[in-house]
Every structure is written in C-alpha cells, then in structure tokens.
C-alpha atoms as one frame of an Amber mdcrd trajectory, in Angstrom:
protein
 107.897 -16.703 -56.582 105.092 -16.304 -54.050 101.894 -18.259 -54.606  98.983
 -16.208 -55.870  96.227 -15.698 -53.256  93.128 -17.831 -53.771  90.076 -16.011
 -55.171  87.634 -14.592 -52.622  84.015 -13.419 -52.559  80.634 -15.154 -52.890
  81.135 -16.261 -56.504  84.573 -17.687 -55.710  83.136 -19.458 -52.640  80.498
 -21.178 -54.797  83.169 -22.341 -57.234  85.357 -23.574 -54.392  82.428 -25.530
 -52.970  81.737 -27.105 -56.369  85.401 -28.040 -56.809  85.663 -29.690 -53.378
  82.417 -31.605 -53.873  83.506 -32.818 -57.326  86.967 -33.761 -56.067  85.495
 -35.663 -53.131  83.257 -37.718 -55.431  86.022 -38.454 -57.933  88.693 -39.253
 -55.348  86.338 -41.775 -53.766  85.495 -43.360 -57.124  88.913 -43.291 -58.796
  91.539 -42.579 -56.137  94.181 -39.879 -56.007  95.285 -40.688 -59.556  92.237
 -38.937 -61.043  93.218 -36.043 -63.311  92.602 -32.378 -62.577  90.883 -32.111
 -65.960  88.265 -34.595 -64.762  87.782 -32.713 -61.487  87.366 -29.413 -63.315
  84.830 -30.923 -65.719  82.862 -32.507 -62.849  82.806 -29.145 -61.042  81.803
 -27.194 -64.168  84.865 -24.937 -64.027  88.137 -24.625 -65.927  91.318 -26.382
 -64.820  92.881 -22.947 -64.346  90.132 -22.120 -61.844  90.896 -25.283 -59.880
  94.578 -24.376 -59.690  93.759 -20.762 -58.786  91.844 -22.004 -55.753  94.099
 -24.846 -54.608  97.461 -24.630 -56.369  97.954 -28.398 -56.623  96.085 -31.684
 -56.497  97.770 -32.461 -53.171  96.367 -29.257 -51.661  92.914 -30.053 -53.020
  93.002 -33.571 -51.607  94.097 -32.192 -48.232  91.184 -29.738 -48.263  88.731
 -32.535 -49.057  89.896 -34.815 -46.237  90.211 -32.057 -43.633  86.803 -30.695
 -44.591  85.134 -34.036 -43.901  86.391 -33.948 -40.299  85.570 -30.314 -39.526
  82.407 -29.897 -41.594  79.970 -31.066 -38.869  81.246 -28.318 -36.557  81.290
 -25.469 -39.029  77.872 -25.803 -40.642  79.606 -26.790 -43.882  81.884 -23.741
 -43.921  85.529 -23.076 -43.309  87.261 -19.752 -43.608  83.978 -18.206 -44.646
  83.617 -20.497 -47.613  81.462 -23.570 -47.940  83.456 -26.751 -48.339  80.671
 -29.296 -48.403  76.966 -29.690 -48.048  75.449 -27.064 -45.714  73.985 -28.595
 -42.583  71.228 -26.007 -42.166  72.069 -25.394 -38.507  74.099 -22.891 -36.571
  77.795 -23.652 -36.349  78.784 -25.685 -33.276  82.070 -23.808 -33.240  80.201
 -20.512 -33.424  78.230 -21.395 -30.299  81.429 -22.503 -28.582  83.199 -19.223
 -29.289  80.219 -17.277 -27.907  80.341 -19.052 -24.513  80.288 -16.719 -21.513
  82.458 -17.908 -18.648  84.103 -21.237 -17.730  80.891 -23.202 -17.070  79.299
 -22.217 -20.373  82.575 -23.007 -22.117  82.646 -26.491 -20.578  79.003 -27.140
 -21.527  79.475 -25.827 -25.070  82.668 -27.818 -25.626  80.984 -30.974 -24.325
  78.033 -30.543 -26.676  80.415 -29.784 -29.530  82.314 -32.996 -28.764  79.097
 -35.010 -28.762  78.016 -33.583 -32.128  81.467 -34.165 -33.565  81.569 -37.765
 -32.366  78.095 -38.560 -33.704  79.059 -37.155 -37.096  82.305 -39.136 -37.230
  80.586 -42.394 -36.288  77.875 -41.909 -38.897  80.151 -40.764 -41.729  80.878
 -43.702 -44.021  82.256 -41.344 -46.677  84.748 -39.910 -44.217  85.976 -43.394
 -43.328  86.406 -44.155 -47.018  88.453 -40.989 -47.539  90.720 -41.738 -44.579
  91.259 -45.259 -45.909  92.065 -43.736 -49.282  94.724 -41.492 -47.739  96.430
 -44.499 -46.122  96.358 -46.547 -49.312  97.442 -43.767 -51.690 100.469 -42.673
 -49.659 102.396 -45.651 -51.037 101.790 -44.608 -54.637 101.895 -40.846 -54.104
 104.418 -39.894 -51.369 103.973 -36.241 -52.334 100.498 -36.451 -50.812 101.991
 -37.198 -47.393 104.478 -34.355 -47.758 101.694 -31.917 -48.621  99.633 -33.072
 -45.627 102.537 -32.654 -43.210 103.475 -29.252 -44.622 100.102 -27.760 -43.690
 100.299 -28.704 -39.997  97.241 -29.326 -37.773  96.202 -25.658 -37.635  96.410
 -25.474 -41.425  94.335 -28.616 -41.912  91.657 -27.442 -39.514  91.586 -23.638
 -39.617  88.071 -23.346 -38.209  89.029 -25.209 -35.030  92.304 -23.298 -34.725
  90.453 -19.989 -35.165  87.936 -20.961 -32.474  90.716 -21.717 -29.991  92.421
 -18.414 -30.787  89.160 -16.517 -30.328  88.595 -18.122 -26.922  92.170 -17.317
 -25.954  91.694 -13.694 -27.023  88.668 -13.503 -24.703  90.648 -14.932 -21.798
  88.675 -18.179 -21.572  91.617 -20.294 -22.708  95.373 -19.995 -22.374  96.776
 -21.508 -25.584 100.532 -20.970 -25.970 100.800 -23.393 -28.923  97.767 -23.602
 -31.200  99.184 -26.461 -33.249  99.607 -28.652 -30.167  96.212 -27.626 -28.765
  94.423 -28.575 -32.000  96.096 -31.989 -31.997  95.253 -32.561 -28.353  91.608
 -31.585 -28.845  91.298 -33.987 -31.766  93.119 -36.709 -29.839  90.683 -36.438
 -26.942  87.380 -35.946 -28.775  87.706 -37.309 -32.315  90.580 -39.717 -32.898
  89.307 -42.490 -30.549  85.982 -42.456 -32.394  87.796 -42.695 -35.722  89.922
 -45.622 -34.605  86.892 -47.634 -33.502  84.889 -46.917 -36.637  87.825 -47.317
 -39.033  88.408 -50.862 -37.802  84.764 -51.845 -37.724  84.580 -52.011 -33.923
  81.458 -50.958 -32.073  81.723 -47.840 -29.929  78.801 -47.853 -27.525  76.922
 -44.665 -26.716  78.002 -44.971 -23.084  81.702 -45.202 -23.965  81.382 -42.377
 -26.505  79.811 -40.163 -23.832  82.535 -40.969 -21.305  85.231 -40.198 -23.867
  83.704 -36.782 -24.553  83.024 -35.800 -20.928  86.438 -36.867 -19.673  88.159
 -35.503 -22.788  86.647 -32.053 -22.290  87.653 -32.037 -18.634  91.228 -33.003
 -19.491  91.453 -30.349 -22.217  90.110 -27.611 -19.952  92.369 -28.581 -17.060
  95.265 -27.877 -19.401  93.989 -24.790 -21.224  91.293 -23.000 -19.183  92.898
 -20.537 -16.707  89.807 -20.387 -14.485  88.883 -24.076 -14.627
C-alpha cells in the first residue's frame, strides 16, 4: 500500500514546524527512545497528525537532523515549509540559484559556503544531535536504515533542488545529483563538522581556505564554463 502524501498548505506547514521543533527538543533531552505521544503533546497536535506528516519516528528524526544542517542556507525552510526557527534573512540558496554567469556563481557559492561553515561551527545543538545519532544507532538500528534509505538528495532536498535548478539554467552539469550533494557537503561542511565534533579549533584562516578551495574544486568538476 502506498504511503499517504504528507499534508500541504500554510496550516500544515505550521504544524510541521511545531512537530519538528518539539521533536528536536525532546530528542535532545531524552534520546531517540522518546515516545511519539510525548512529541505530539509537546507540539500541541495529535499523534495521528505527527504520523500524517512523517510516517514514522525514524523519518521524523531524519528530518530533524537534516534540517539542522540545511537550515542556515534555507532561511529556516525546506520544500516550502519551515523546519526550524526562521532566520529573518533571504535564503543563501535562493541567492545562489539566482546567480548570473560563472563568476557570479563562484562568488555566490563561496559566500554560501562561508555562511554554512559559520553556522556549523556555532551550532552546539547540531553537534549534540549528530552525537545523538551516533550513540542511538547501537540501540535503534532501524534509525540507520531509515537514514540510508533516504539518500543524500532526500536528506537535503533544498540543496539538491538548488543544484538541479543551476543545471537547468546551464550553469552546472550535474549527471548524478546524489553524488554532487555528497561532494558539496564533503568539501564545504564535513571538515568543519569533524573539527567541531571532536572539540578541535578550526581557525578562521583555515575555514576560509577550505571554502575557497572547496568551491574551486566543486566548480572544476561541475561548471561547464569554469
């Protein structure tokens, strides 16, 4: 039997936002073992509403963790729905997609990488959630299966959509979106996460070099006119 589509529209988006925020708080306080009843009560919705939006606790947990990574770039929105606290600024990904020509694309992607890195380094809650994922996989192997089943493009739809939009405009040549998303994260985000996750200091100079060189490497692979 096919899964029922998640609710859409402004009212559904507000409920989805409340569910993700409540789940984030409870997962951090109590771990993945927290009940869906508790999440629903914290969000002020019914348990049926939670399942209508996410289908399972594994899917909800995946949405929470992925949202923490992508939220700084999307202005707090993914797929047209808010997933966390609004940032009150224009979307970094929106500005990236609107770039005109290779030079603007390079400048926009570099600035996006800087903003992304700053957010990752400053996000103690995100580090706690990533630590929680690693620790809970031993108790809840189904969480790892759910994470893998989504794939990189599924975890980070806003980034995948931005790459597709740039490809549609001829600014990128992306034959495999899943690989491209992973490579972009590997160049711009994952090194910052590794440093911060292990309590090591990442200097501003090294962070800048990682972004500048990472953007150049990504564009050498994917920008036809670069």
